[in-house]
């Protein structure tokens, strides 16, 4: 069960009853109402128990073969499993039963995935023309599959239509900002995030995304302020602490950077005052690697190469890519470990394709040879 999924007492009793009835009885279909099966399937799907969701759906359809909601769920699951044509065929077969909004949304997703863009647009236009109420939410639903399939120009048309209907719909504005960013219309994306913040000053996600765009535009001061607001609003957003630490580093605020990165690591209960291991950091993915390298960078700036090496070596154990190996090679150079610097830089050179990176790595090798030549 997902830790973040909260069960109502009624749903908990339903799940317990269903599991008791099906325990050790694979393939059997205990009698439950169609709506109950739909609730069970939704629960398993939302808690990422996909095999259980499919099994419950199969049992539900065995008892209620023409139930629209269960048929829609089956078509949606087929699509999620990559069986796109089978999903469309099912929708066509049962068109007289499940020819509604939800089914049309599955059709749009399927057509986008098959690159049948004209068909997807045709269905989307039909939805918009026949559903004039709540157009903001409809536009938000329609835009999602187009954005997911890199059809941002088409998504933008529906999002702007939704914005005209309700210009203070924060979820729609958020999707609009993402779409504009995907189209490299950065200034408009920033303006849209600011519009969200004007409506809801405590929207931490809007502050965070605005900060990322400002960082990409080299507006470091504004980015720092945005990440600062973000962490003040939501102190549990770990990645915001990481970004705030990176911007503080740009201003040579090394003590602040260390505090921010330690805060980033503290959220998954990692104590940076204890030995850091690959097993602790690896579950954090790329962000964890970035945080380790940033800790190492600060230590080098504070003339602590031995401590920096501890962070870089763990990062390299997890992800020995060009960036991490370059950090590690330079740290070895600063620590006076010439042979390790040379070997690490050469390892990085085997995968480095950027000219600037290759020049920098060769310079590390040259400098390390100078140190080596003067070593007794």
Coordinates of C-alpha atoms in Angstrom, one line a residue:
X1 CA 0.0 0.0 0.0
X2 CA 1.3 3.4 -0.9
X3 CA 2.2 5.4 2.2
X4 CA 0.7 8.5 0.7
X5 CA -2.7 6.9 -0.1
X6 CA -5.4 7.4 2.5
X7 CA -8.2 4.9 2.6
X8 CA -11.7 5.9 3.7
X9 CA -13.2 3.5 6.2
X10 CA -15.8 2.3 3.7
X11 CA -13.1 1.6 1.0
X12 CA -10.9 -0.1 3.6
X13 CA -13.8 -2.5 4.4
X14 CA -14.4 -3.1 0.7
X15 CA -10.8 -3.9 0.0
X16 CA -10.6 -6.2 3.0
X17 CA -13.8 -8.0 2.0
X18 CA -12.6 -8.4 -1.6
X19 CA -9.2 -9.8 -0.6
X20 CA -10.7 -12.2 1.8
X21 CA -13.1 -13.5 -0.8
X22 CA -10.4 -13.9 -3.4
X23 CA -7.6 -15.2 -1.2
X24 CA -6.4 -18.4 -2.7
X25 CA -9.2 -18.3 -5.3
X26 CA -7.4 -17.2 -8.5
X27 CA -9.7 -16.4 -11.3
X28 CA -12.9 -16.6 -9.3
X29 CA -15.2 -13.6 -9.3
X30 CA -16.9 -12.9 -5.9
X31 CA -20.1 -11.0 -6.4
X32 CA -19.7 -7.3 -5.9
X33 CA -21.5 -4.4 -7.6
X34 CA -19.9 -2.9 -10.6
X35 CA -19.2 0.3 -8.7
X36 CA -17.4 -1.6 -6.0
X37 CA -15.2 -3.3 -8.6
X38 CA -14.5 0.1 -10.1
X39 CA -13.4 1.4 -6.6
X40 CA -11.2 -1.6 -6.1
X41 CA -9.5 -1.2 -9.5
X42 CA -9.0 2.5 -8.9
X43 CA -7.4 1.8 -5.4
X44 CA -5.0 -0.8 -6.8
X45 CA -4.1 1.4 -9.7
X46 CA -3.5 4.5 -7.5
X47 CA -1.3 2.5 -5.1
X48 CA 0.7 1.1 -8.1
X49 CA -0.5 -2.5 -7.6
X50 CA -1.1 -2.9 -11.3
X51 CA -1.3 -6.7 -11.4
X52 CA -4.0 -6.7 -8.7
X53 CA -5.8 -3.9 -10.6
X54 CA -5.9 -6.0 -13.8
X55 CA -7.0 -9.1 -11.9
X56 CA -9.8 -7.2 -10.2
X57 CA -10.9 -5.6 -13.5
X58 CA -11.0 -9.1 -15.1
X59 CA -13.2 -10.4 -12.3
X60 CA -15.4 -7.3 -12.5
X61 CA -16.0 -7.6 -16.2
X62 CA -16.7 -11.3 -15.9
X63 CA -19.7 -10.4 -13.7
X64 CA -20.6 -7.1 -15.4
X65 CA -19.5 -7.4 -19.0
X66 CA -21.4 -4.3 -20.2
X67 CA -20.6 -1.9 -17.4
X68 CA -19.4 1.4 -19.0
X69 CA -16.9 2.4 -16.2
X70 CA -15.3 -1.0 -16.2
X71 CA -15.0 -1.1 -20.0
X72 CA -13.5 2.3 -19.9
X73 CA -11.0 1.2 -17.3
X74 CA -10.1 -1.8 -19.5
X75 CA -9.5 0.4 -22.6
X76 CA -7.4 2.8 -20.5
X77 CA -5.3 -0.1 -19.0
X78 CA -4.7 -1.5 -22.5
X79 CA -3.4 1.9 -23.6
X80 CA -1.2 2.1 -20.5
X81 CA 0.2 -1.3 -21.3
X82 CA 1.1 -0.1 -24.8
X83 CA -1.6 -2.1 -26.6
X84 CA -2.8 1.0 -28.4
X85 CA -4.7 -0.6 -31.3
X86 CA -6.4 -3.0 -28.9
X87 CA -7.6 -0.1 -26.8
X88 CA -9.0 1.7 -29.8
X89 CA -10.7 -1.4 -31.1
X90 CA -12.3 -2.0 -27.7
X91 CA -13.7 1.6 -27.7
X92 CA -15.1 1.1 -31.2
X93 CA -16.6 -2.3 -30.3
X94 CA -18.4 -0.8 -27.3
X95 CA -19.0 2.6 -28.7
X96 CA -22.8 2.4 -27.9
X97 CA -21.9 1.8 -24.3
X98 CA -18.9 3.9 -23.5
X99 CA -19.1 6.7 -26.1
X100 CA -18.5 9.5 -23.6
X101 CA -16.0 12.1 -22.4
X102 CA -13.6 9.6 -20.7
X103 CA -13.6 7.4 -23.7
X104 CA -12.8 10.3 -26.0
X105 CA -9.9 11.3 -23.8
X106 CA -8.5 7.7 -24.2
X107 CA -9.0 8.1 -28.0
X108 CA -7.0 11.4 -28.0
X109 CA -4.2 9.7 -26.0
X110 CA -4.1 6.7 -28.4
X111 CA -4.2 8.9 -31.5
X112 CA -1.3 11.0 -30.2
X113 CA 0.8 7.9 -29.4
X114 CA 0.1 6.6 -32.9
X115 CA 1.0 10.0 -34.4
X116 CA -2.5 10.3 -35.8
X117 CA -2.6 13.9 -35.0
X118 CA -5.5 14.9 -37.2
X119 CA -7.7 12.3 -35.6
X120 CA -6.6 13.4 -32.1
X121 CA -7.4 17.1 -33.0
X122 CA -10.8 16.1 -34.5
X123 CA -11.8 14.3 -31.2
X124 CA -10.5 17.2 -29.1
X125 CA -12.4 19.8 -31.2
X126 CA -15.6 17.7 -30.9
X127 CA -15.2 17.7 -27.1
X128 CA -14.7 21.5 -27.0
X129 CA -17.6 22.2 -29.3
X130 CA -20.0 20.0 -27.3
X131 CA -18.9 20.9 -23.8
X132 CA -19.0 24.7 -23.3
X133 CA -19.3 24.4 -19.5
X134 CA -16.1 24.0 -17.4
X135 CA -14.0 24.7 -20.4
X136 CA -10.9 25.3 -18.3
X137 CA -10.8 21.8 -16.9
X138 CA -11.7 20.3 -20.3
X139 CA -8.8 22.2 -21.9
X140 CA -6.5 21.0 -19.2
X141 CA -7.5 17.4 -19.8
X142 CA -7.1 17.7 -23.6
X143 CA -3.7 19.4 -23.5
X144 CA -2.0 16.7 -21.4
X145 CA -1.7 14.0 -24.1
X146 CA -0.5 16.5 -26.7
X147 CA 2.2 17.8 -24.3
X148 CA 3.2 14.2 -23.4
X149 CA 3.7 13.5 -27.1
X150 CA 5.6 16.7 -27.8
X151 CA 2.8 18.3 -29.7
X152 CA 3.0 21.5 -27.7
X153 CA 1.8 23.9 -30.4
X154 CA -1.5 22.0 -30.5
X155 CA -1.7 21.8 -26.7
X156 CA -1.1 25.6 -26.5
X157 CA -4.2 26.3 -28.6
X158 CA -6.5 24.4 -26.2
X159 CA -4.7 25.9 -23.1
X160 CA -5.2 29.4 -24.3
X161 CA -8.9 28.6 -25.0
X162 CA -9.2 27.4 -21.4
X163 CA -7.4 30.5 -20.1
X164 CA -9.9 32.7 -22.0
X165 CA -12.7 30.9 -20.1
X166 CA -11.0 31.1 -16.7
X167 CA -7.8 33.2 -16.4
X168 CA -7.4 32.4 -12.7
X169 CA -7.4 28.6 -13.0
X170 CA -4.0 27.8 -11.4
X171 CA -3.7 24.2 -12.6
X172 CA -4.4 25.3 -16.2
X173 CA -1.9 28.2 -15.9
X174 CA 0.7 25.8 -14.6
X175 CA 0.2 23.5 -17.6
X176 CA 0.3 26.6 -19.8
X177 CA 3.7 27.6 -18.3
X178 CA 5.1 24.2 -18.9
X179 CA 3.9 24.2 -22.5
X180 CA 5.4 27.6 -23.2
X181 CA 8.7 26.5 -21.7
X182 CA 8.7 23.4 -23.9
X183 CA 8.3 25.8 -26.9
X184 CA 11.2 27.9 -25.6
X185 CA 8.9 30.8 -25.0
X186 CA 10.7 31.4 -21.7
X187 CA 9.6 35.0 -20.9
X188 CA 6.0 34.1 -21.4
X189 CA 6.4 31.0 -19.2
X190 CA 7.9 33.2 -16.5
X191 CA 5.1 35.6 -16.8
X192 CA 2.6 32.8 -16.4
X193 CA 4.2 31.5 -13.3
X194 CA 4.1 35.0 -11.9
X195 CA 0.4 35.1 -12.7
X196 CA 0.0 32.0 -10.7
X197 CA 1.9 33.5 -7.8
X198 CA -0.3 36.7 -8.0
X199 CA -3.3 34.4 -7.5
X200 CA -1.7 32.2 -4.9
X201 CA 1.5 33.6 -3.4
X202 CA 2.0 30.4 -1.4
X203 CA 2.2 28.1 -4.5
X204 CA 5.6 26.6 -3.8
X205 CA 5.7 24.7 -7.1
X206 CA 5.2 27.9 -9.1
X207 CA 8.0 29.6 -7.2
X208 CA 10.3 26.6 -7.8
X209 CA 9.6 26.4 -11.5
X210 CA 10.0 30.1 -11.9
X211 CA 13.4 29.8 -10.2
X212 CA 14.5 27.1 -12.6
X213 CA 13.6 29.3 -15.6
X214 CA 15.4 32.3 -14.0
X215 CA 18.4 30.0 -13.4
X216 CA 18.4 28.9 -17.1
X217 CA 18.3 32.6 -18.0
X218 CA 21.3 33.4 -15.8
X219 CA 19.2 35.6 -13.6
X220 CA 20.8 34.2 -10.5
X221 CA 19.6 36.8 -8.1
X222 CA 16.0 36.3 -9.0
X223 CA 16.4 32.5 -9.0
X224 CA 17.9 32.6 -5.5
X225 CA 14.9 34.7 -4.3
X226 CA 12.4 32.3 -5.9
X227 CA 14.0 29.2 -4.3
X228 CA 14.2 31.1 -1.0
X229 CA 10.5 31.8 -1.1
X230 CA 9.9 28.2 -2.2
X231 CA 11.7 26.7 0.8
X232 CA 10.0 29.1 3.2
X233 CA 6.6 28.0 1.9
X234 CA 7.4 24.3 1.8
X235 CA 10.3 23.3 3.9
X236 CA 9.9 19.6 2.9
X237 CA 10.6 20.2 -0.9
X238 CA 14.0 18.6 -0.9
X239 CA 14.9 19.5 -4.5
X240 CA 14.2 23.2 -3.7
X241 CA 16.9 23.1 -1.0
X242 CA 19.3 21.6 -3.6
X243 CA 18.6 24.4 -6.1
X244 CA 18.8 27.1 -3.4
X245 CA 22.2 25.6 -2.4
X246 CA 23.4 25.8 -6.0
X247 CA 22.4 29.4 -6.4
X248 CA 24.0 30.3 -3.0
X249 CA 27.2 28.7 -4.3
X250 CA 27.1 31.0 -7.3
X251 CA 27.4 33.9 -4.8
X252 CA 30.3 32.2 -3.0
X253 CA 28.0 31.8 0.1
X254 CA 29.7 28.5 0.9
X255 CA 28.5 28.1 4.5
X256 CA 24.9 28.7 3.3
X257 CA 25.4 26.2 0.5
X258 CA 26.5 23.5 3.0
X259 CA 23.5 24.2 5.2
X260 CA 21.1 24.0 2.3
X261 CA 22.6 20.7 1.0
X262 CA 22.6 19.2 4.4
X263 CA 18.9 20.2 4.6
X264 CA 18.3 18.5 1.3
X265 CA 19.9 15.3 2.6
X266 CA 18.1 15.5 5.9
X267 CA 14.7 15.1 4.4
X268 CA 15.3 11.4 3.5
X269 CA 17.0 11.1 6.9
X270 CA 20.6 11.1 5.7
X271 CA 23.0 12.6 8.3
X272 CA 25.9 14.2 6.4
X273 CA 27.9 14.3 9.7
X274 CA 28.1 10.5 9.4
X275 CA 30.0 8.6 6.7
X276 CA 28.3 8.8 3.3
X277 CA 27.8 5.6 1.3
X278 CA 26.6 4.8 -2.1
X279 CA 23.8 2.7 -0.7
X280 CA 22.4 5.9 1.1
X281 CA 22.7 8.2 -1.9
X282 CA 21.8 6.0 -4.9
X283 CA 18.1 6.0 -4.3
X284 CA 18.1 9.9 -4.7
X285 CA 19.1 9.5 -8.3
X286 CA 20.7 12.4 -10.3
X287 CA 19.8 15.0 -7.7
X288 CA 21.7 13.0 -5.1
X289 CA 24.8 12.9 -7.3
X290 CA 24.5 16.7 -8.0
X291 CA 24.3 17.3 -4.2
X292 CA 27.4 15.2 -3.5
X293 CA 29.3 17.1 -6.3
X294 CA 28.2 20.4 -4.9
X295 CA 29.4 19.4 -1.4
X296 CA 32.7 18.5 -3.0
X297 CA 32.9 21.8 -4.8
X298 CA 32.3 23.7 -1.6
X299 CA 35.0 21.7 0.2
X300 CA 37.5 22.5 -2.5
X301 CA 36.6 26.2 -2.3
X302 CA 37.2 26.0 1.4
X303 CA 40.6 24.3 0.8
X304 CA 39.5 20.9 2.1
X305 CA 40.4 18.5 -0.8
X306 CA 40.5 15.4 1.3
X307 CA 36.9 15.9 2.4
X308 CA 35.9 16.8 -1.2
X309 CA 37.3 13.5 -2.4
X310 CA 35.0 11.6 0.0
X311 CA 32.0 13.1 -1.7
X312 CA 33.3 12.8 -5.3
X313 CA 34.4 9.2 -4.8
X314 CA 30.9 8.1 -3.6
X315 CA 29.3 10.0 -6.5
X316 CA 31.7 8.2 -8.9
X317 CA 30.9 4.8 -7.4
X318 CA 27.2 5.4 -8.2
X319 CA 27.5 7.3 -11.5
X320 CA 31.0 7.3 -13.1
X321 CA 30.1 9.7 -16.0
X322 CA 32.2 12.4 -17.5
X323 CA 30.9 15.2 -15.2
X324 CA 31.6 13.2 -12.0
X325 CA 34.9 11.9 -13.2
X326 CA 36.0 15.4 -14.1
X327 CA 35.1 16.6 -10.6
X328 CA 37.0 13.7 -9.1
X329 CA 40.1 14.2 -11.3
X330 CA 40.4 17.9 -10.3
X331 CA 40.0 17.0 -6.6
X332 CA 42.8 14.4 -6.9
X333 CA 44.9 17.2 -8.5
X334 CA 44.2 19.6 -5.7
X335 CA 45.0 16.9 -3.1
X336 CA 48.4 16.3 -4.8
X337 CA 47.5 12.7 -5.9
X338 CA 48.9 13.1 -9.4
X339 CA 48.7 9.5 -10.6
X340 CA 45.0 9.2 -9.6
X341 CA 44.3 12.6 -11.2
X342 CA 45.9 11.4 -14.5
X343 CA 44.1 8.0 -14.6
X344 CA 40.8 9.6 -13.7
X345 CA 41.1 12.3 -16.3
X346 CA 42.0 9.7 -18.9
X347 CA 39.0 7.7 -18.0
X348 CA 36.8 10.7 -18.4
X349 CA 38.3 11.5 -21.8
X350 CA 37.2 8.2 -23.2
X351 CA 33.6 9.4 -23.1
X352 CA 34.0 13.2 -23.2
X353 CA 32.6 14.7 -26.5
X354 CA 32.5 18.3 -25.6
X355 CA 35.6 20.2 -26.8
X356 CA 35.7 22.4 -23.6
X357 CA 35.6 19.3 -21.4
X358 CA 38.3 17.6 -23.4
X359 CA 40.6 20.7 -23.2
X360 CA 40.0 21.0 -19.4
X361 CA 40.7 17.3 -18.8
X362 CA 43.9 17.4 -20.8
X363 CA 45.0 20.4 -18.7
X364 CA 44.4 18.4 -15.6
X365 CA 46.7 15.7 -17.0
X366 CA 49.4 18.2 -17.9
X367 CA 49.2 19.8 -14.4
X368 CA 49.3 16.4 -12.7
X369 CA 52.4 15.4 -14.7
X370 CA 54.1 18.6 -13.4
X371 CA 53.3 17.6 -9.8
X372 CA 54.4 14.0 -10.5
X373 CA 57.7 15.1 -12.0
X374 CA 58.5 17.1 -8.8
X375 CA 57.5 14.3 -6.5
X376 CA 60.5 12.7 -4.7

